[in-house]
Coordinates of C-alpha atoms and ligand atoms in Angstrom, one line a residue:
X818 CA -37.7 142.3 -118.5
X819 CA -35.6 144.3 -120.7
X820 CA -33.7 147.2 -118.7
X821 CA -30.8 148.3 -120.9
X822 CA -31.3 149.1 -124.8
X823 CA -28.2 148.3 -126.9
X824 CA -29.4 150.4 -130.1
X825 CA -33.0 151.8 -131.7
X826 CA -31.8 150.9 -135.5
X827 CA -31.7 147.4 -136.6
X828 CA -28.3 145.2 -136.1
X829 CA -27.9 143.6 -139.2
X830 CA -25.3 140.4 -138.8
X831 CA -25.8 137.7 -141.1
X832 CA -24.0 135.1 -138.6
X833 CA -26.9 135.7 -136.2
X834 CA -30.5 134.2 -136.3
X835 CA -32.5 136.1 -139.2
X836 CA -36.0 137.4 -138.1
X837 CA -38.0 138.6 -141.2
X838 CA -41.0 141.1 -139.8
X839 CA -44.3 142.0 -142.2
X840 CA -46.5 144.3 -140.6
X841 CA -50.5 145.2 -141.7
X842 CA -52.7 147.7 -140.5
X843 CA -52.4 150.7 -138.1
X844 CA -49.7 152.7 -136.7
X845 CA -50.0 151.0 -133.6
X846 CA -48.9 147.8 -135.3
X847 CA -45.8 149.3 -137.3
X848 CA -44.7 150.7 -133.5
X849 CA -45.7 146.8 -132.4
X850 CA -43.4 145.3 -134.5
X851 CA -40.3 147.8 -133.3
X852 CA -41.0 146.5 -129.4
X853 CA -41.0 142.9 -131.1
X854 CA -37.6 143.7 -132.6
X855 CA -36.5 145.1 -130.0
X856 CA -37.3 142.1 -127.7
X857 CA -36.4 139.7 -130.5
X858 CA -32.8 141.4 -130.8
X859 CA -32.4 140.7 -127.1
X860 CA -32.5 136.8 -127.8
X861 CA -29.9 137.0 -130.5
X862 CA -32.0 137.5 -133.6
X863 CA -30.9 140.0 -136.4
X864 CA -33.7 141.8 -138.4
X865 CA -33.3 140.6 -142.3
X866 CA -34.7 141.4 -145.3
X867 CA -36.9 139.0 -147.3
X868 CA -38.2 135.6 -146.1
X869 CA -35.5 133.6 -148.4
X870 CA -33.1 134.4 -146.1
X871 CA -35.3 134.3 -142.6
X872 CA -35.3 131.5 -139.8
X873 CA -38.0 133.1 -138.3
X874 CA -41.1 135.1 -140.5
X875 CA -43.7 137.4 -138.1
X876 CA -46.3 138.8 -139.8
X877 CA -48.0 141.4 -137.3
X878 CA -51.7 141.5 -138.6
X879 CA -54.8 143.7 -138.7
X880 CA -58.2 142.4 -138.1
X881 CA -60.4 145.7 -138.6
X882 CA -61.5 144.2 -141.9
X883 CA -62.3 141.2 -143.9
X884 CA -60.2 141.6 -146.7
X885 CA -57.3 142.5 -144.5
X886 CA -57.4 139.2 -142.8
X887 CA -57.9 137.0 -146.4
X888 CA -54.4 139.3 -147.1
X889 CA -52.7 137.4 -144.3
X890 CA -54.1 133.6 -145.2
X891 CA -52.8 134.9 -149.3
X892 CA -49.4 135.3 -147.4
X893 CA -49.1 132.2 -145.2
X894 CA -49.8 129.9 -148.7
X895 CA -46.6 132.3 -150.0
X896 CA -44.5 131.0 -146.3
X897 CA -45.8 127.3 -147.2
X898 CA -43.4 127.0 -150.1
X899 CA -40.6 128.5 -148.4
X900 CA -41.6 126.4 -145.2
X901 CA -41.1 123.3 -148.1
X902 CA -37.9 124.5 -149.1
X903 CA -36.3 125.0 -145.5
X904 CA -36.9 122.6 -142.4
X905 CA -36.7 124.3 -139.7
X906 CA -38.5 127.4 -140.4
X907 CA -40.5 129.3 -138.0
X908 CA -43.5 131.4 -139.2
X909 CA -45.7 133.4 -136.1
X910 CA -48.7 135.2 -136.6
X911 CA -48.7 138.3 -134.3
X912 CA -51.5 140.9 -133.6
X913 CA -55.1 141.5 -133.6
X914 CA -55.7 138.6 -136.2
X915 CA -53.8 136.6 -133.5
X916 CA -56.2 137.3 -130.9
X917 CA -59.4 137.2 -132.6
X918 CA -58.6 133.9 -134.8
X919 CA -56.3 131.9 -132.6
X920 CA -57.6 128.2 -133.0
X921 CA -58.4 128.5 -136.7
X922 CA -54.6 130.0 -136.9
X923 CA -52.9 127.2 -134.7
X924 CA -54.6 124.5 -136.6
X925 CA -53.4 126.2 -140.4
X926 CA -50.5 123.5 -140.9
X927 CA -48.1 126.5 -141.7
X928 CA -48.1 128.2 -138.2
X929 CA -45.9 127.3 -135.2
X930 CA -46.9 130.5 -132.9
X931 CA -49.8 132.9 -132.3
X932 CA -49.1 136.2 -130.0
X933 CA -51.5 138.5 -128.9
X934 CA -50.7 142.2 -128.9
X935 CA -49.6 142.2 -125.2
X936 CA -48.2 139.0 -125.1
X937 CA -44.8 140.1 -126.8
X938 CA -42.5 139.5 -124.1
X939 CA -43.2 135.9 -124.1
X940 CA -42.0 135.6 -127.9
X941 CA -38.3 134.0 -126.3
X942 CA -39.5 131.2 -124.1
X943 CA -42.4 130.7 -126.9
X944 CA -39.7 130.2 -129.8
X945 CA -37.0 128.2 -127.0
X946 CA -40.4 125.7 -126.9
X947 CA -41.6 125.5 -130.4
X948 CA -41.1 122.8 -132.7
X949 CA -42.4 120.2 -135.7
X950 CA -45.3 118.6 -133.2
X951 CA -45.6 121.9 -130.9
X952 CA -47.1 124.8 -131.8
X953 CA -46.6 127.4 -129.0
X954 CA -49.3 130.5 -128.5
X955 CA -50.1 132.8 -125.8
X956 CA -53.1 135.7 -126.1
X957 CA -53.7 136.5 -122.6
X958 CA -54.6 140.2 -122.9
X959 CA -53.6 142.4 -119.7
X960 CA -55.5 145.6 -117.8
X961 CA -51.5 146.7 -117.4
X962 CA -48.9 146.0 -120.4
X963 CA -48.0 149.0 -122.1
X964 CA -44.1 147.8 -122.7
X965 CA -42.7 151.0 -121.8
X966 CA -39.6 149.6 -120.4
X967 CA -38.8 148.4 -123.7
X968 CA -37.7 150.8 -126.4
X969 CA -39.0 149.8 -129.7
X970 CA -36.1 149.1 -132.8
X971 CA -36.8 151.5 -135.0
X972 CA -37.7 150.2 -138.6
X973 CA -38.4 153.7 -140.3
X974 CA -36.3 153.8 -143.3
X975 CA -35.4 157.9 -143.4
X976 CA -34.5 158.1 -139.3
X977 CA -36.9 161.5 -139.1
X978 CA -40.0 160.4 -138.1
X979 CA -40.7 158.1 -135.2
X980 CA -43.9 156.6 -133.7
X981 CA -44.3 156.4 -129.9
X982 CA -47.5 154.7 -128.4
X983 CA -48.6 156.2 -125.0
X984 CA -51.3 153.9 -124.4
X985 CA -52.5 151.1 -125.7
X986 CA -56.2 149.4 -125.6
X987 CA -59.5 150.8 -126.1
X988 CA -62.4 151.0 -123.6
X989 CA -65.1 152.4 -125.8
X990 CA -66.7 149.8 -127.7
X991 CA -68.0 151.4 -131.1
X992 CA -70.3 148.8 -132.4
X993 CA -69.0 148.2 -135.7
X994 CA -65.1 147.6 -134.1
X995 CA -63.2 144.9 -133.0
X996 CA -60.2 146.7 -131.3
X997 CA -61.5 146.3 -127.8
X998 CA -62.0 142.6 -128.4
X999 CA -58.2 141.9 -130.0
X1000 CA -56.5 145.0 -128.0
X1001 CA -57.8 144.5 -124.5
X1002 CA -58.8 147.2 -122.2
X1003 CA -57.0 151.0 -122.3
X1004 CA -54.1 152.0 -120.0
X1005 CA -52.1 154.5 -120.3
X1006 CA -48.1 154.4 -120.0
X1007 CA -46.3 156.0 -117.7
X1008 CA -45.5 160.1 -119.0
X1009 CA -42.2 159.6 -117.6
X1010 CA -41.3 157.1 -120.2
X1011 CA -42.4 158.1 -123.1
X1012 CA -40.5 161.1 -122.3
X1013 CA -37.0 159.6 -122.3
X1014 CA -38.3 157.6 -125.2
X1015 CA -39.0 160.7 -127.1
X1016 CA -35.5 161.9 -125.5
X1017 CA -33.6 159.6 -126.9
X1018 CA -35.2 159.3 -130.2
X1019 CA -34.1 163.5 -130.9
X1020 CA -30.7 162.4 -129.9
X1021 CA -30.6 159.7 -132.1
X1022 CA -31.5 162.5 -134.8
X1023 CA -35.0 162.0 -135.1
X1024 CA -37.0 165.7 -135.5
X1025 CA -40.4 164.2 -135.3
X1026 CA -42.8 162.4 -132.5
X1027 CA -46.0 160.7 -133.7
X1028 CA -47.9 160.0 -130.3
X1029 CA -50.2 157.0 -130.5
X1030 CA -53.5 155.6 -129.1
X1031 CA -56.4 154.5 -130.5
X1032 CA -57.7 157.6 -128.5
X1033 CA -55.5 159.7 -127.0
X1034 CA -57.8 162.0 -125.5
X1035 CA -58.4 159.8 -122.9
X1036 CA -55.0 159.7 -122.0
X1037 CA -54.5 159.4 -118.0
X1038 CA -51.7 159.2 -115.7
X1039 CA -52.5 159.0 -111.7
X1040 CA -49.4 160.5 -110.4
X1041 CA -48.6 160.3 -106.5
X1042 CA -50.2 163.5 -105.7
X1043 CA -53.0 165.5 -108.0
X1044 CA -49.6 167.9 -109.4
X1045 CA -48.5 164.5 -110.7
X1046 CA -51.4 163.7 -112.5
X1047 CA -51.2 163.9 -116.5
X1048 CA -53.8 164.5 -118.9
X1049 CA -53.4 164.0 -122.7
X1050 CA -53.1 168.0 -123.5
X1051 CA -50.1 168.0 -120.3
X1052 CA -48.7 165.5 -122.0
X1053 CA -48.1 167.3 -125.4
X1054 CA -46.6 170.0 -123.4
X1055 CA -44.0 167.9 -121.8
X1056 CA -43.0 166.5 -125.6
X1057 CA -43.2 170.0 -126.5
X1058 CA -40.7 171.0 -124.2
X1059 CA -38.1 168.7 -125.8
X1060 CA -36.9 170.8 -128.4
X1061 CA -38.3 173.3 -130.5
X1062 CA -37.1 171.6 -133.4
X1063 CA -38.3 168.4 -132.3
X1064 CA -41.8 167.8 -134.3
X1065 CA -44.8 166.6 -132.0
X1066 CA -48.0 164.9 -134.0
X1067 CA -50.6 162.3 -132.5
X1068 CA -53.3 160.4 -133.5
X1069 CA -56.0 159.6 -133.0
X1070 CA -58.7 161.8 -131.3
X1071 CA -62.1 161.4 -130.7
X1072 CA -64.4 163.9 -131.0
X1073 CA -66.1 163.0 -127.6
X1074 CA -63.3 163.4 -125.6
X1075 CA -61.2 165.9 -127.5
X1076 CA -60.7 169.1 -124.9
X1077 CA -60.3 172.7 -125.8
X1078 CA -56.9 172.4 -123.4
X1079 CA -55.4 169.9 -125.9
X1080 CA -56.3 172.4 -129.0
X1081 CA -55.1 175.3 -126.7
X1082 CA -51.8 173.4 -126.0
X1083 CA -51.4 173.2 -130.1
X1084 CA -51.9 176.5 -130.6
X1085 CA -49.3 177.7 -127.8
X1086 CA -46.1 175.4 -128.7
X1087 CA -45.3 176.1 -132.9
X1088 CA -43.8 172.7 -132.6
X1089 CA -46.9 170.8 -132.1
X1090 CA -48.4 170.3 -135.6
X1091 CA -51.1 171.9 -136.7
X1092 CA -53.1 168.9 -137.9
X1093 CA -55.6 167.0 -136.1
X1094 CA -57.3 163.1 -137.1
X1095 CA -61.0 163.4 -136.2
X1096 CA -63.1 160.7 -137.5
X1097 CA -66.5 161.3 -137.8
X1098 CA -67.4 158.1 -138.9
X1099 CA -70.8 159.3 -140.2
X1100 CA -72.6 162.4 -140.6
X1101 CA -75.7 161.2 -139.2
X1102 CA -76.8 161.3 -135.7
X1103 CA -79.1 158.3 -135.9
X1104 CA -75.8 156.4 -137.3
X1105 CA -73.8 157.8 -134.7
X1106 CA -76.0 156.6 -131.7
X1107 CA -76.0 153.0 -133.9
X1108 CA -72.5 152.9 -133.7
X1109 CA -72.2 153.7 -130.3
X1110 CA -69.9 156.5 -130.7
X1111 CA -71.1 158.8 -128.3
X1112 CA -71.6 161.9 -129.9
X1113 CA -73.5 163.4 -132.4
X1114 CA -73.3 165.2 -135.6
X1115 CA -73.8 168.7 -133.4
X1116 CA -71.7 167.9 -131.1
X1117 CA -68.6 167.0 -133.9
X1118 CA -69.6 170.2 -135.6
X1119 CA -68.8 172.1 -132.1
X1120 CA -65.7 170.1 -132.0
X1121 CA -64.6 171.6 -135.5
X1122 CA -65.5 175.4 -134.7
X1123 CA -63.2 175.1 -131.6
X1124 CA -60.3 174.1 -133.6
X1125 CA -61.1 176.7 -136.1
X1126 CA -61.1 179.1 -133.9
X1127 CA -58.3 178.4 -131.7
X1128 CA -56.2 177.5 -134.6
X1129 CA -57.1 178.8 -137.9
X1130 CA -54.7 177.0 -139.8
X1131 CA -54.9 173.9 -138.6
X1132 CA -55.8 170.8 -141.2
X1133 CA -58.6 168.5 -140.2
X1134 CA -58.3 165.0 -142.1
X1135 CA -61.0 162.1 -140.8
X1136 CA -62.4 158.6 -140.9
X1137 CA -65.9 157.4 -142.4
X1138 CA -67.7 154.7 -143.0
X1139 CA -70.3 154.5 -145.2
X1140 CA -73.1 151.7 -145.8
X1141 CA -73.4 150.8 -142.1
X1142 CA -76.5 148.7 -141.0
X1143 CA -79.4 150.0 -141.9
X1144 CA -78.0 153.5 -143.3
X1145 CA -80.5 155.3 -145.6
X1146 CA -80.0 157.5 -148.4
X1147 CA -80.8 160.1 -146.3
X1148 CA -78.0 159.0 -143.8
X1149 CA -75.6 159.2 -146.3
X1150 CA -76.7 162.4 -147.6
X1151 CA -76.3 163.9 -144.3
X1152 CA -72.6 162.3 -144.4
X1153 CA -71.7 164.0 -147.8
X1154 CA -73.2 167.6 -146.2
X1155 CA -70.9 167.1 -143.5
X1156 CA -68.0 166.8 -145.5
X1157 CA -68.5 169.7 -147.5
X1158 CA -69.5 171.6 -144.5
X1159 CA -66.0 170.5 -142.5
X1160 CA -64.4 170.7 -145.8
X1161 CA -61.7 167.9 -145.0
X1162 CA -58.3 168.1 -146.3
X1163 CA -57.8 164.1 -146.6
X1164 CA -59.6 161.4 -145.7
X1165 CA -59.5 157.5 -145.1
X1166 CA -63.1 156.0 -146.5
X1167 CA -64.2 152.6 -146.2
X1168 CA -67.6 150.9 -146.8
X1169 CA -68.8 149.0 -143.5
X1170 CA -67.1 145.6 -143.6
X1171 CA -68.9 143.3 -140.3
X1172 CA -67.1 142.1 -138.2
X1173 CA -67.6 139.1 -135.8
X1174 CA -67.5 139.1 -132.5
X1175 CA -69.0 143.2 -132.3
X1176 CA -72.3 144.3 -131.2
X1177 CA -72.9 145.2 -134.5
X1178 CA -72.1 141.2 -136.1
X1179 CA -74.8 140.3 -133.3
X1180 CA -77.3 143.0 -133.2
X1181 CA -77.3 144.9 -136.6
X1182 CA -78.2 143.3 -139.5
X1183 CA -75.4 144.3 -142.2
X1184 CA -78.2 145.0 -144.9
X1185 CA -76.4 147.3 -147.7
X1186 CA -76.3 145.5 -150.8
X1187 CA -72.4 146.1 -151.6
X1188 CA -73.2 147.1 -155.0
X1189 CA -74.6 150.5 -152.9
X1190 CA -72.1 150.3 -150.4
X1191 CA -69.6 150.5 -153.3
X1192 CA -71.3 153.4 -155.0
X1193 CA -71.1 155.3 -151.5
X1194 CA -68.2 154.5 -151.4
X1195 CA -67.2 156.2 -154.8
X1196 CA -68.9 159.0 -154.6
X1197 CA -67.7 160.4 -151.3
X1198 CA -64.2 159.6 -152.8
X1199 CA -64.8 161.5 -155.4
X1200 CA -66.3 164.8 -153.1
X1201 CA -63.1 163.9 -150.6
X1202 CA -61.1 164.3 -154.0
X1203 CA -62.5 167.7 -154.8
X1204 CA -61.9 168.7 -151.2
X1205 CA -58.5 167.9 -151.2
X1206 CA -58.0 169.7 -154.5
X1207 CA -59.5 173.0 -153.3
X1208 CA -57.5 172.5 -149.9
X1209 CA -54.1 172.3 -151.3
X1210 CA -54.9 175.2 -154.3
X1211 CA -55.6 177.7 -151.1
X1212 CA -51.8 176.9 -150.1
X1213 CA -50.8 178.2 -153.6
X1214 CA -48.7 180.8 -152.6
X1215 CA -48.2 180.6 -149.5
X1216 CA -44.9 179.7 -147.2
X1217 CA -44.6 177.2 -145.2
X1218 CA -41.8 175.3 -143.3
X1219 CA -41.7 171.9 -144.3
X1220 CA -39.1 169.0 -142.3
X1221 CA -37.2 166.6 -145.5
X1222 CA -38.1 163.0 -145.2
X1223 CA -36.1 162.3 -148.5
X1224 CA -36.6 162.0 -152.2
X1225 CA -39.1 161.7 -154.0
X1226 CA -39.6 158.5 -155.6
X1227 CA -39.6 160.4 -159.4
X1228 CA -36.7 162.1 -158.8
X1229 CA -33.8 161.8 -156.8
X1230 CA -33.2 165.5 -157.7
X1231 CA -36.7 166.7 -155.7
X1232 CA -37.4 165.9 -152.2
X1233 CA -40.4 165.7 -150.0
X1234 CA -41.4 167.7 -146.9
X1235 CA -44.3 167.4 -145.0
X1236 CA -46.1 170.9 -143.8
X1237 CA -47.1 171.3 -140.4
X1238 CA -50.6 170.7 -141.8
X1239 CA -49.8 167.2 -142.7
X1240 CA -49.3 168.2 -146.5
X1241 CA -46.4 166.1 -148.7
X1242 CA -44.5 169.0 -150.3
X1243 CA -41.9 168.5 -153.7
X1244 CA -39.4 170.8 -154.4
X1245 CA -35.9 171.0 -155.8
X1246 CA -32.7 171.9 -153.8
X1247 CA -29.5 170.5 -153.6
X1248 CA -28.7 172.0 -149.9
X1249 CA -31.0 170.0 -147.8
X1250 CA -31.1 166.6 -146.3
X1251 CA -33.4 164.3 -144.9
X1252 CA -34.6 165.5 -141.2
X1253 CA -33.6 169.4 -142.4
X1254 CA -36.3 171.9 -142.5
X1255 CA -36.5 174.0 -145.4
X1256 CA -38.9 176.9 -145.8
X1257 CA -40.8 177.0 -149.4
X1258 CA -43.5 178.7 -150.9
X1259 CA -46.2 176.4 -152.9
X1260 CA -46.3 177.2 -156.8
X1261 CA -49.0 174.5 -157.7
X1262 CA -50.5 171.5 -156.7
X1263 CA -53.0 168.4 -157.7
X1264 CA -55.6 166.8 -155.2
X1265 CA -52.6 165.3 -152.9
X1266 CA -49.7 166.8 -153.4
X1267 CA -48.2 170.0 -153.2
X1268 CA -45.0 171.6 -155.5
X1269 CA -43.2 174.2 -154.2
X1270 CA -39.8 176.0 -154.8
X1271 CA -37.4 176.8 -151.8
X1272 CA -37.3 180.0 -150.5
Ligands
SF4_199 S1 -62.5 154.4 -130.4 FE1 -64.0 153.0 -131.4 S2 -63.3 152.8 -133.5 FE2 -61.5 153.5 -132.3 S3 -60.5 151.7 -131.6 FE3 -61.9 152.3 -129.9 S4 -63.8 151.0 -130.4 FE4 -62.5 151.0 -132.2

């Protein structure tokens, strides 16, 4: 177990084992792969920068869909001609694809080790036992890791922004996911950790906290006594309570479990952005029930006045899937009146990719032709595109205070901020920094970005 942290940034040291790290999918994996470091760095490995120069490659993967996984098998053909080049290299598979696909991994000729998610801290004695004619794995998922002794190495490049997961797991089994199956059970990590995590984060100079679960609402911490007790919306009080300059975002909500206390906490500490990820999924009851999320399209609706009306200027960004079994054209329909009811201001949109292994692989026939899935697809981009657009020309005008992540990638002259709200914000100054905050007032803007001069 790992009681004392030497340092949250990388140690870079050429004369030390070289671990090369590639990470897919969530959040919660790009905060994975910073406990890995972190536990890595503890057994004498230094984090490097391509595989030409790494003893050991990990690539942390994502299983949520198809193509994400064909991704991974494209890369381990790359790590087979560097494996030719250099006996004695080690390539892991890490992650969700880890869990879900760990025979057909251990028997692809170029993998020596396959880690689950919560099977991290086993990575030393796996890589002291791995060699040519042993391949090494462990997958054992646990009702109680949540690794918050450990505090992650921070890979971020700009030092501003930092991801903390508070719980990890997911106990509610939407049909169409695999998460449950590849992330084990939820549990929640102890408040008193993620505090000094956060802590320690601000005085390392960080000015922003990204709390993560795959649902944070249901967030629970059985104290000693009942005072000791913390839910999700206590929770963002006591990161509140940092610092007032000290930034405080999470993701993601459910819209089942979401509580007017957490929108009330928002709204009470400035520091907690306003932005909130509510995915919806689909705008269809009937789809709703299908996908076993436990609400309906009512009920999300409710969930939307409450924020609009505790916090007017809060941004509401979502999930959907379209083209899951069986949806009709009048499904779909319903989905596109919800969004221009809600009136998003971003979105992440996906057609239904199967996946084995869920309820829906065994019960739901996945019966969109994918030349209608695709078409979905594209049109809901393009209304989500429109939305956006309209979204960020109401900011015209208006001031904001936005905290510097750096420069933009046109111009080393213009930097981006990020609005409360979520928004990426350009503007021009030469008397701010990365992890300043500027105020600026918008002058103009296109579907996903917003320009603004410094004020
Ligand atoms: S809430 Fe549903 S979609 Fe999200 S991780 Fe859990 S099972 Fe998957």
């Amino acid at each position: 177990m790992i009681q004392e942290i030497k340092s949250i940034r990388p140690i870079v040291d050429d004369s030390l084992k070289q671990v090369f790290i590639e990470t897919y999918g969530c959040q919660m994996n790009v905060n994975d792969s910073e406990v890995v470091l972190a536990i890595l760095q503890e057994c004498g490995y230094a984090l490097c920068d391509s595989i030409g120069k790494a003893d050991l490659i990990l690539v942390n993967t994502c299983s949520i869909r198809e193509n994400a996984e064909q991704r991974i098998f494209g890369r381990l053909d790359i790590f087979r001609l560097e494996k030719k080049r250099r006996k004695g290299l080690i390539v892991g598979v890490i992650g969700c694809m880890a869990e879900r696909m760990k025979d057909q991994l251990l028997e692809h000729p170029v993998v020596d080790i396959v880690v689950g998610p919560d099977a991290y801290r086993s990575l030393p004695e796996l890589l002291l036992a791995v060699n040519p004619g042993n391949k090494q794995i462990d997958v054992k998922l646990s009702r109680t890791e949540t690794y918050d002794d450990i505090t992650p190495v921070r890979m971020d490049k700009n030092g501003v922004s930092a991801y903390i997961s508070i719980m990890r797991g997911c106990n509610n089994v939407c049909s169409y996911c695999i998460v449950p199956y590849t992330r084990g059970a939820e549990r929640s990590r102890d408040p008193q950790t993620i505090i000094r995590e956060a802590k320690e984060l601000y005085a390392n100079g960080y000015k922003e906290v990204n709390l993560l679960g795959q649902n944070v609402d249901s967030y629970r911490w059985k104290g000693e006594s009942e005072n000791d007790n913390v839910d999700f919306a206590k929770l963002l009080e006591m990161v509140a309570q940092i610092a007032p300059d000290l930034r405080v975002r999470f993701s993601t909500s459910h819209p089942k479990d979401m509580t007017a206390d957490v929108v009330k906490m928002m709204a009470k500490y400035p520091n907690i952005c306003k932005h909130i990820h509510l995915p919806v999924q689909s705008g269809s009851s009937d789809m709703l029930l299908k996908m076993n999320r436990k609400y309906d399209r009512e009920k999300y609706l409710s969930q939307i006045a409450t924020i609009r009306e505790l916090i007017p200027d809060c941004s509401i960004t979502t999930d959907v899937i379209v083209g899951f079994s069986g949806e009709s054209e009048e499904d779909y329909q319903l989905t596109l009146s919800l969004f221009e009811e809600v009136k998003f201001d971003s979105a992440f949109m996906f057609y239904y990719s199967e996946r084995p292994g869920t309820k829906a692989s065994r019960h739901y026939p996945d019966d969109i032709s994918i030349e209608v899935k695709t078409e979905r697809l594209n049109k809901i981009i393009e209304l989500q595109n429109k939305l956006s657009l309209e979204s960020n020309k109401a900011d015209v005008g208006k001031v904001f205070e936005v905290l510097i992540e750096g420069a933009s990638k046109r111009s080393e002259s213009q930097l981006i901020g990020r609005t409360s709200q979520n928004k990426v914000c350009v503007f021009t100054t030469d008397k701010h920094k990365a992890g300043d905050y500027a105020t600026v007032r918008v002058t103009s803007c296109t579907s996903a970005t917003l320009m603004a001069e410094l004020i």
